[in-house]
Amino acid sequence: MADTTLTRTGVLSTADGRPLKSALARAQSRAKWRAFLLVAPLLLFVLVTFVAPIGQMLFRSVHHDGFSRNMPHLSAWFAANPRGTEPGEAAFAALADDLKAARQNRTAGEIGTRINYDLSGTRSLFTATARSADKLAPPYREALLAENRQWGDPRLWEAMRGASGALTPNFYLSALDLQRSPDGGIERAPPENRVYLMLFERTFLLSGIIMVMTLVLGYPVAHLLAVLPLRTSNLLMILVLLPFWTSLLVRTTSWIVLLQSQGVVNNVLVASGVLTEETRLQMIYNQAGTIIAMTHILLPFMILPLYSVMRPIPPSYVRAARSLGASSWCAFRRIYFPQTIPGIAAGALLVFILAVGYYITPALVGGASGQLISNLIAFHMSKSNWSLAAAIAAILLAAVLVLYWLYDRLIGIDNMKLG
Amino acid sequence: MALPSYATPLEKLWYWTFRVICGLVFLFLMAPILIVIPLSFNAEPYFTFTEKMLALDPDGYSLRWYDVLLTFGMQAPEAPRDAAWWGDVWRNATWVNAAKNSVIIGVFSTLLATVLGTVAALGLSRPEMPYRRAIMAVLLSPMIVPIIITATGLFFFYSMTGLANSYIGVILAHATLGIPFVIITVTATLVGFDQSLTRAAASLGAPPTTTFFRITMPLILPGVISGALFAFVTSFDEVVVVLFVAAHDQQTIPRQMWNGIREQISPAILSVATILVVVSIALLTTVELLRRRSERLRGVTPR
């Protein structure tokens, strides 16, 4: 800013006569823009390569036009007749027309897949009936029912009504073990079809266990690193950072090598007489494998935040407490521990967030009982159940974002440190 | 933390127990990484120590699994090892090709992430940056959002935009995943940056670009390089996005390992693992040295 002069009116202004206030506001907004322009390219990049794809995934989770696009007549009938209308000859005629078109365009599989989401076992109904659709003749109601009794099932008609619009919340219902009842209400899925809530529960439970394990193992180590002289602790810190830098797949492979039934740990235990050949422990390809390997992989994420909180705590506080007569346990519990709570919160939240979305390790060492919700998403993706995979992913994403928001509120993301 | 002379016997006992516990946790951290190194020299196709290995008999050790890394996928692995043989290795060996792909993808995604991330970190660490917290949250979210969700989203997005099965698609995705690490390390370096240096440069007549390249850049370079190394490791270790969006013939080292572990686990995996451990030790050393240099530049010395 150039030198300021006091004009006759008493308003401070710059040398070129503009009021100082507006000149300052302009300079500040220019500085703001300059800062923003530095960030803009990256922000744009992340919006395009990260936020947009996730937005598209969310769209997929409520959008599937496999039925509505290929069954225009029946969809129009559903739009014209409210829920509760008994499907009459007009509805069956529309159905027959659409099935004939589906036969010509070879889209029966796509249509059946969409209905199969809501009512399992119906894909073959569509493909089989479409194959013989040319032979259908009026009256269509009788003809179709003669082809397959299932065409009269109110559940099927409810499912088709649900699919007659491209936008549907039904994938979310499936992902939460819910389904549509014949009257359009929402009910729980039959017990044999309930898998998703159980997997969500297991994911959160295992993540909680892993979080506690990393805390129990990480707290003493972080404390030791914080009280040792900096030179020694920097050396020991390498032991924490090396796993952090080592490939995830390498660490997972190592755990397979260590824990499998003919692996190193079992061999050592057998050789030392703790176990016999028959009682070798099954420590991998089950939940134990997932927990052990993930605790190891996530441990540095617990130790580093704990360490950065513990390091600045002056040792004189505990000494003062001791000199005032506190036992060492009392001094730890009432003086030291409360000061480390921010570190515990940061580490625990970070570990939990990362554990909830873990995929690679459970897929490789989890067996059947150690699979998490991410593995289910991958499974549905591999089976081309894209919309269902997207709905499960959206629910997981919502959970992670809530935790992320909490982390930002409590700790602040800009306080995140890497080594 | 030396033990004071007035410590009670119970406290002495706890002092040593505590150290033993910490030692065991360090063992837990290091054992899985160190165990693969001797096992990768196994002469037998087993994943455990043979009796010969335990007796330190040289016959129990061999380099055969490292040899497999070169010969697997070759057209004529039995030919004499001359220049033509090495040419065959370079062109056809599965692991060598995977390494080439990994390096290409890693280098380009790192360049992209580092350039964009450093420029953005400069803006983010200015006090006048508007909506700083919200923008930071968006930019760091690729690190927090589960990788399977990112991969699922990218799968849909790339199949729509035609980026699927291409190097560009994988590079863009890996750059996105590496960006949070660059931002975190570079903003951490900029916290200790003395802004009066740039003002001094400006007052001496340097235009902003000169100030950046002659004053700012040399001072924040250690942070930038650490961030770049983090981004490279992220890309070099990433498998899920590659599985979802890359073509079948675009093998990378982690993808090859993933297939190896899922299908037929062979000790060759351990020799790859050993090489990767050595690489990560080298990277960690570099980052540590850079961190110390940066601390020295800023006048922070170890107690």
mmCIF file of N, CA and C in Angstrom, chain B residues 188-269:
data_model
loop_
_atom_site.group_PDB
_atom_site.id
_atom_site.type_symbol
_atom_site.label_atom_id
_atom_site.label_comp_id
_atom_site.label_asym_id
_atom_site.label_seq_id
_atom_site.Cartn_x
_atom_site.Cartn_y
_atom_site.Cartn_z
ATOM 1 N N ALA B 188 3.032 -29.287 5.867
ATOM 2 C CA ALA B 188 3.785 -29.394 7.118
ATOM 3 C C ALA B 188 5.110 -28.650 7.005
ATOM 4 N N THR B 189 5.762 -28.730 5.831
ATOM 5 C CA THR B 189 7.018 -28.002 5.640
ATOM 6 C C THR B 189 6.773 -26.502 5.628
ATOM 7 N N LEU B 190 5.644 -26.096 5.028
ATOM 8 C CA LEU B 190 5.373 -24.668 4.889
ATOM 9 C C LEU B 190 4.990 -24.015 6.212
ATOM 10 N N VAL B 191 4.568 -24.825 7.192
ATOM 11 C CA VAL B 191 4.220 -24.247 8.493
ATOM 12 C C VAL B 191 5.420 -23.511 9.078
ATOM 13 N N GLY B 192 6.604 -24.096 8.902
ATOM 14 C CA GLY B 192 7.791 -23.457 9.470
ATOM 15 C C GLY B 192 8.463 -22.486 8.514
ATOM 16 N N PHE B 193 7.780 -22.177 7.407
ATOM 17 C CA PHE B 193 8.414 -21.344 6.396
ATOM 18 C C PHE B 193 8.310 -19.867 6.778
ATOM 19 N N ASP B 194 9.422 -19.163 6.696
ATOM 20 C CA ASP B 194 9.457 -17.756 7.080
ATOM 21 C C ASP B 194 9.010 -16.895 5.899
ATOM 22 N N GLN B 195 7.764 -16.350 6.000
ATOM 23 C CA GLN B 195 7.201 -15.603 4.864
ATOM 24 C C GLN B 195 7.969 -14.319 4.570
ATOM 25 N N SER B 196 8.730 -13.829 5.558
ATOM 26 C CA SER B 196 9.440 -12.574 5.289
ATOM 27 C C SER B 196 10.530 -12.775 4.232
ATOM 28 N N LEU B 197 10.942 -14.023 4.003
ATOM 29 C CA LEU B 197 11.941 -14.289 2.958
ATOM 30 C C LEU B 197 11.381 -13.943 1.573
ATOM 31 N N THR B 198 10.122 -14.355 1.323
ATOM 32 C CA THR B 198 9.555 -14.043 0.009
ATOM 33 C C THR B 198 9.316 -12.547 -0.117
ATOM 34 N N ARG B 199 8.930 -11.909 0.997
ATOM 35 C CA ARG B 199 8.732 -10.461 0.943
ATOM 36 C C ARG B 199 10.053 -9.753 0.667
ATOM 37 N N ALA B 200 11.114 -10.267 1.283
ATOM 38 C CA ALA B 200 12.432 -9.678 1.042
ATOM 39 C C ALA B 200 12.796 -9.798 -0.426
ATOM 40 N N ALA B 201 12.539 -10.997 -1.006
ATOM 41 C CA ALA B 201 12.844 -11.194 -2.425
ATOM 42 C C ALA B 201 12.041 -10.217 -3.276
ATOM 43 N N ALA B 202 10.761 -10.067 -2.936
ATOM 44 C CA ALA B 202 9.916 -9.163 -3.713
ATOM 45 C C ALA B 202 10.406 -7.723 -3.599
ATOM 46 N N SER B 203 10.826 -7.356 -2.403
ATOM 47 C CA SER B 203 11.273 -5.974 -2.217
ATOM 48 C C SER B 203 12.575 -5.719 -2.965
ATOM 49 N N LEU B 204 13.324 -6.787 -3.248
ATOM 50 C CA LEU B 204 14.551 -6.631 -4.025
ATOM 51 C C LEU B 204 14.277 -6.720 -5.516
ATOM 52 N N GLY B 205 12.998 -6.809 -5.875
ATOM 53 C CA GLY B 205 12.642 -6.720 -7.279
ATOM 54 C C GLY B 205 12.415 -8.035 -7.985
ATOM 55 N N ALA B 206 12.374 -9.152 -7.252
ATOM 56 C CA ALA B 206 12.169 -10.426 -7.922
ATOM 57 C C ALA B 206 10.699 -10.626 -8.251
ATOM 58 N N PRO B 207 10.374 -11.029 -9.487
ATOM 59 C CA PRO B 207 8.982 -11.362 -9.795
ATOM 60 C C PRO B 207 8.585 -12.659 -9.073
ATOM 61 N N PRO B 208 7.268 -12.904 -8.888
ATOM 62 C CA PRO B 208 6.824 -14.056 -8.097
ATOM 63 C C PRO B 208 7.433 -15.384 -8.537
ATOM 64 N N THR B 209 7.582 -15.603 -9.875
ATOM 65 C CA THR B 209 8.126 -16.890 -10.312
ATOM 66 C C THR B 209 9.576 -17.040 -9.869
ATOM 67 N N THR B 210 10.358 -15.965 -10.008
ATOM 68 C CA THR B 210 11.761 -16.036 -9.568
ATOM 69 C C THR B 210 11.820 -16.315 -8.067
ATOM 70 N N THR B 211 10.965 -15.610 -7.304
ATOM 71 C CA THR B 211 10.931 -15.828 -5.862
ATOM 72 C C THR B 211 10.641 -17.289 -5.566
ATOM 73 N N PHE B 212 9.672 -17.850 -6.312
ATOM 74 C CA PHE B 212 9.307 -19.232 -6.044
ATOM 75 C C PHE B 212 10.470 -20.178 -6.319
ATOM 76 N N PHE B 213 11.087 -20.040 -7.501
ATOM 77 C CA PHE B 213 12.109 -21.017 -7.861
ATOM 78 C C PHE B 213 13.426 -20.805 -7.136
ATOM 79 N N ARG B 214 13.742 -19.543 -6.758
ATOM 80 C CA ARG B 214 15.047 -19.282 -6.139
ATOM 81 C C ARG B 214 14.977 -19.285 -4.614
ATOM 82 N N ILE B 215 13.823 -18.944 -4.037
ATOM 83 C CA ILE B 215 13.734 -18.811 -2.580
ATOM 84 C C ILE B 215 12.869 -19.915 -1.961
ATOM 85 N N THR B 216 11.615 -19.980 -2.394
ATOM 86 C CA THR B 216 10.683 -20.911 -1.759
ATOM 87 C C THR B 216 11.060 -22.355 -2.050
ATOM 88 N N MET B 217 11.225 -22.657 -3.328
ATOM 89 C CA MET B 217 11.426 -24.042 -3.745
ATOM 90 C C MET B 217 12.596 -24.726 -3.034
ATOM 91 N N PRO B 218 13.787 -24.100 -3.009
ATOM 92 C CA PRO B 218 14.898 -24.807 -2.336
ATOM 93 C C PRO B 218 14.598 -25.101 -0.867
ATOM 94 N N LEU B 219 13.830 -24.212 -0.226
ATOM 95 C CA LEU B 219 13.565 -24.404 1.198
ATOM 96 C C LEU B 219 12.532 -25.494 1.450
ATOM 97 N N ILE B 220 11.534 -25.600 0.553
ATOM 98 C CA ILE B 220 10.513 -26.618 0.804
ATOM 99 C C ILE B 220 10.813 -27.917 0.068
ATOM 100 N N LEU B 221 11.936 -27.958 -0.664
ATOM 101 C CA LEU B 221 12.232 -29.136 -1.479
ATOM 102 C C LEU B 221 12.217 -30.453 -0.684
ATOM 103 N N PRO B 222 12.807 -30.479 0.532
ATOM 104 C CA PRO B 222 12.757 -31.753 1.264
ATOM 105 C C PRO B 222 11.330 -32.254 1.454
ATOM 106 N N GLY B 223 10.418 -31.343 1.789
ATOM 107 C CA GLY B 223 9.024 -31.743 1.966
ATOM 108 C C GLY B 223 8.413 -32.220 0.662
ATOM 109 N N VAL B 224 8.748 -31.532 -0.430
ATOM 110 C CA VAL B 224 8.199 -31.920 -1.729
ATOM 111 C C VAL B 224 8.679 -33.318 -2.104
ATOM 112 N N ILE B 225 9.980 -33.571 -1.882
ATOM 113 C CA ILE B 225 10.505 -34.890 -2.252
ATOM 114 C C ILE B 225 9.878 -35.976 -1.377
ATOM 115 N N SER B 226 9.744 -35.723 -0.076
ATOM 116 C CA SER B 226 9.090 -36.727 0.772
ATOM 117 C C SER B 226 7.675 -36.994 0.279
ATOM 118 N N GLY B 227 6.960 -35.922 -0.047
ATOM 119 C CA GLY B 227 5.597 -36.095 -0.544
ATOM 120 C C GLY B 227 5.588 -36.912 -1.819
ATOM 121 N N ALA B 228 6.543 -36.622 -2.709
ATOM 122 C CA ALA B 228 6.607 -37.365 -3.969
ATOM 123 C C ALA B 228 6.878 -38.844 -3.702
ATOM 124 N N LEU B 229 7.777 -39.120 -2.745
ATOM 125 C CA LEU B 229 8.077 -40.524 -2.440
ATOM 126 C C LEU B 229 6.841 -41.230 -1.887
ATOM 127 N N PHE B 230 6.109 -40.529 -1.014
ATOM 128 C CA PHE B 230 4.861 -41.103 -0.492
ATOM 129 C C PHE B 230 3.907 -41.420 -1.652
ATOM 130 N N ALA B 231 3.771 -40.446 -2.567
ATOM 131 C CA ALA B 231 2.851 -40.644 -3.688
ATOM 132 C C ALA B 231 3.303 -41.822 -4.540
ATOM 133 N N PHE B 232 4.618 -41.936 -4.739
ATOM 134 C CA PHE B 232 5.133 -43.039 -5.557
ATOM 135 C C PHE B 232 4.841 -44.379 -4.893
ATOM 136 N N VAL B 233 5.088 -44.448 -3.587
ATOM 137 C CA VAL B 233 4.833 -45.704 -2.878
ATOM 138 C C VAL B 233 3.351 -46.054 -2.938
ATOM 139 N N THR B 234 2.498 -45.034 -2.793
ATOM 140 C CA THR B 234 1.056 -45.291 -2.863
ATOM 141 C C THR B 234 0.697 -45.927 -4.198
ATOM 142 N N SER B 235 1.235 -45.358 -5.273
ATOM 143 C CA SER B 235 0.931 -45.907 -6.590
ATOM 144 C C SER B 235 1.564 -47.287 -6.764
ATOM 145 N N PHE B 236 2.785 -47.430 -6.295
ATOM 146 C CA PHE B 236 3.548 -48.667 -6.488
ATOM 147 C C PHE B 236 2.915 -49.830 -5.740
ATOM 148 N N ASP B 237 2.120 -49.529 -4.724
ATOM 149 C CA ASP B 237 1.543 -50.564 -3.860
ATOM 150 C C ASP B 237 0.058 -50.754 -4.126
ATOM 151 N N GLU B 238 -0.491 -50.006 -5.087
ATOM 152 C CA GLU B 238 -1.942 -49.984 -5.247
ATOM 153 C C GLU B 238 -2.382 -51.133 -6.145
ATOM 154 N N VAL B 239 -3.383 -51.884 -5.705
ATOM 155 C CA VAL B 239 -3.820 -53.013 -6.529
ATOM 156 C C VAL B 239 -5.305 -52.944 -6.866
ATOM 157 N N VAL B 240 -6.132 -52.385 -5.991
ATOM 158 C CA VAL B 240 -7.577 -52.507 -6.179
ATOM 159 C C VAL B 240 -8.049 -51.727 -7.408
ATOM 160 N N VAL B 241 -7.578 -50.488 -7.546
ATOM 161 C CA VAL B 241 -7.978 -49.693 -8.708
ATOM 162 C C VAL B 241 -7.485 -50.362 -9.985
ATOM 163 N N VAL B 242 -6.263 -50.890 -9.935
ATOM 164 C CA VAL B 242 -5.722 -51.564 -11.119
ATOM 165 C C VAL B 242 -6.606 -52.756 -11.483
ATOM 166 N N LEU B 243 -7.042 -53.512 -10.477
ATOM 167 C CA LEU B 243 -7.909 -54.664 -10.747
ATOM 168 C C LEU B 243 -9.216 -54.221 -11.396
ATOM 169 N N PHE B 244 -9.725 -53.075 -10.978
ATOM 170 C CA PHE B 244 -11.043 -52.659 -11.455
ATOM 171 C C PHE B 244 -10.991 -51.967 -12.809
ATOM 172 N N VAL B 245 -9.984 -51.153 -13.062
ATOM 173 C CA VAL B 245 -10.054 -50.332 -14.276
ATOM 174 C C VAL B 245 -9.001 -50.668 -15.325
ATOM 175 N N ALA B 246 -7.958 -51.441 -14.971
ATOM 176 C CA ALA B 246 -6.909 -51.674 -15.961
ATOM 177 C C ALA B 246 -7.263 -52.866 -16.836
ATOM 178 N N ALA B 247 -6.628 -52.916 -18.019
ATOM 179 C CA ALA B 247 -6.855 -54.036 -18.924
ATOM 180 C C ALA B 247 -6.170 -55.286 -18.368
ATOM 181 N N HIS B 248 -6.553 -56.436 -18.924
ATOM 182 C CA HIS B 248 -6.005 -57.685 -18.403
ATOM 183 C C HIS B 248 -4.500 -57.788 -18.573
ATOM 184 N N ASP B 249 -3.999 -57.224 -19.681
ATOM 185 C CA ASP B 249 -2.558 -57.366 -19.906
ATOM 186 C C ASP B 249 -1.761 -56.281 -19.204
ATOM 187 N N GLN B 250 -2.437 -55.348 -18.521
ATOM 188 C CA GLN B 250 -1.701 -54.331 -17.770
ATOM 189 C C GLN B 250 -1.380 -54.866 -16.381
ATOM 190 N N GLN B 251 -0.388 -55.722 -16.325
ATOM 191 C CA GLN B 251 0.003 -56.271 -15.027
ATOM 192 C C GLN B 251 0.943 -55.295 -14.326
ATOM 193 N N THR B 252 0.738 -55.133 -13.024
ATOM 194 C CA THR B 252 1.709 -54.378 -12.246
ATOM 195 C C THR B 252 2.243 -55.330 -11.178
ATOM 196 N N ILE B 253 3.280 -54.916 -10.464
ATOM 197 C CA ILE B 253 3.856 -55.819 -9.458
ATOM 198 C C ILE B 253 2.820 -56.205 -8.407
ATOM 199 N N PRO B 254 2.100 -55.235 -7.812
ATOM 200 C CA PRO B 254 1.116 -55.661 -6.799
ATOM 201 C C PRO B 254 0.023 -56.547 -7.379
ATOM 202 N N ARG B 255 -0.391 -56.292 -8.618
ATOM 203 C CA ARG B 255 -1.434 -57.115 -9.199
ATOM 204 C C ARG B 255 -0.942 -58.543 -9.403
ATOM 205 N N GLN B 256 0.309 -58.644 -9.864
ATOM 206 C CA GLN B 256 0.914 -59.954 -10.057
ATOM 207 C C GLN B 256 1.021 -60.692 -8.720
ATOM 208 N N MET B 257 1.382 -59.951 -7.663
ATOM 209 C CA MET B 257 1.457 -60.571 -6.337
ATOM 210 C C MET B 257 0.074 -61.011 -5.874
ATOM 211 N N TRP B 258 -0.900 -60.157 -6.097
ATOM 212 C CA TRP B 258 -2.281 -60.453 -5.711
ATOM 213 C C TRP B 258 -2.726 -61.759 -6.378
ATOM 214 N N ASN B 259 -2.485 -61.848 -7.696
ATOM 215 C CA ASN B 259 -2.858 -63.082 -8.391
ATOM 216 C C ASN B 259 -2.102 -64.267 -7.805
ATOM 217 N N GLY B 260 -0.803 -64.047 -7.552
ATOM 218 C CA GLY B 260 0.016 -65.141 -7.029
ATOM 219 C C GLY B 260 -0.493 -65.636 -5.685
ATOM 220 N N ILE B 261 -0.896 -64.701 -4.817
ATOM 221 C CA ILE B 261 -1.349 -65.114 -3.486
ATOM 222 C C ILE B 261 -2.707 -65.796 -3.591
ATOM 223 N N ARG B 262 -3.579 -65.297 -4.468
ATOM 224 C CA ARG B 262 -4.930 -65.857 -4.549
ATOM 225 C C ARG B 262 -4.928 -67.231 -5.199
ATOM 226 N N GLU B 263 -4.102 -67.405 -6.223
ATOM 227 C CA GLU B 263 -4.173 -68.659 -6.961
ATOM 228 C C GLU B 263 -3.187 -69.668 -6.392
ATOM 229 N N GLN B 264 -1.975 -69.617 -6.869
ATOM 230 C CA GLN B 264 -1.006 -70.630 -6.470
ATOM 231 C C GLN B 264 0.168 -69.907 -5.842
ATOM 232 N N ILE B 265 0.191 -69.876 -4.510
ATOM 233 C CA ILE B 265 1.238 -69.108 -3.854
ATOM 234 C C ILE B 265 2.564 -69.859 -3.992
ATOM 235 N N SER B 266 3.563 -69.168 -4.551
ATOM 236 C CA SER B 266 4.856 -69.802 -4.775
ATOM 237 C C SER B 266 5.910 -68.959 -4.057
ATOM 238 N N PRO B 267 7.025 -69.595 -3.653
ATOM 239 C CA PRO B 267 8.047 -68.811 -2.947
ATOM 240 C C PRO B 267 8.596 -67.655 -3.773
ATOM 241 N N ALA B 268 8.305 -67.638 -5.079
ATOM 242 C CA ALA B 268 8.755 -66.494 -5.874
ATOM 243 C C ALA B 268 8.162 -65.202 -5.325
ATOM 244 N N ILE B 269 6.947 -65.311 -4.764
ATOM 245 C CA ILE B 269 6.318 -64.140 -4.138
ATOM 246 C C ILE B 269 7.229 -63.585 -3.044
#
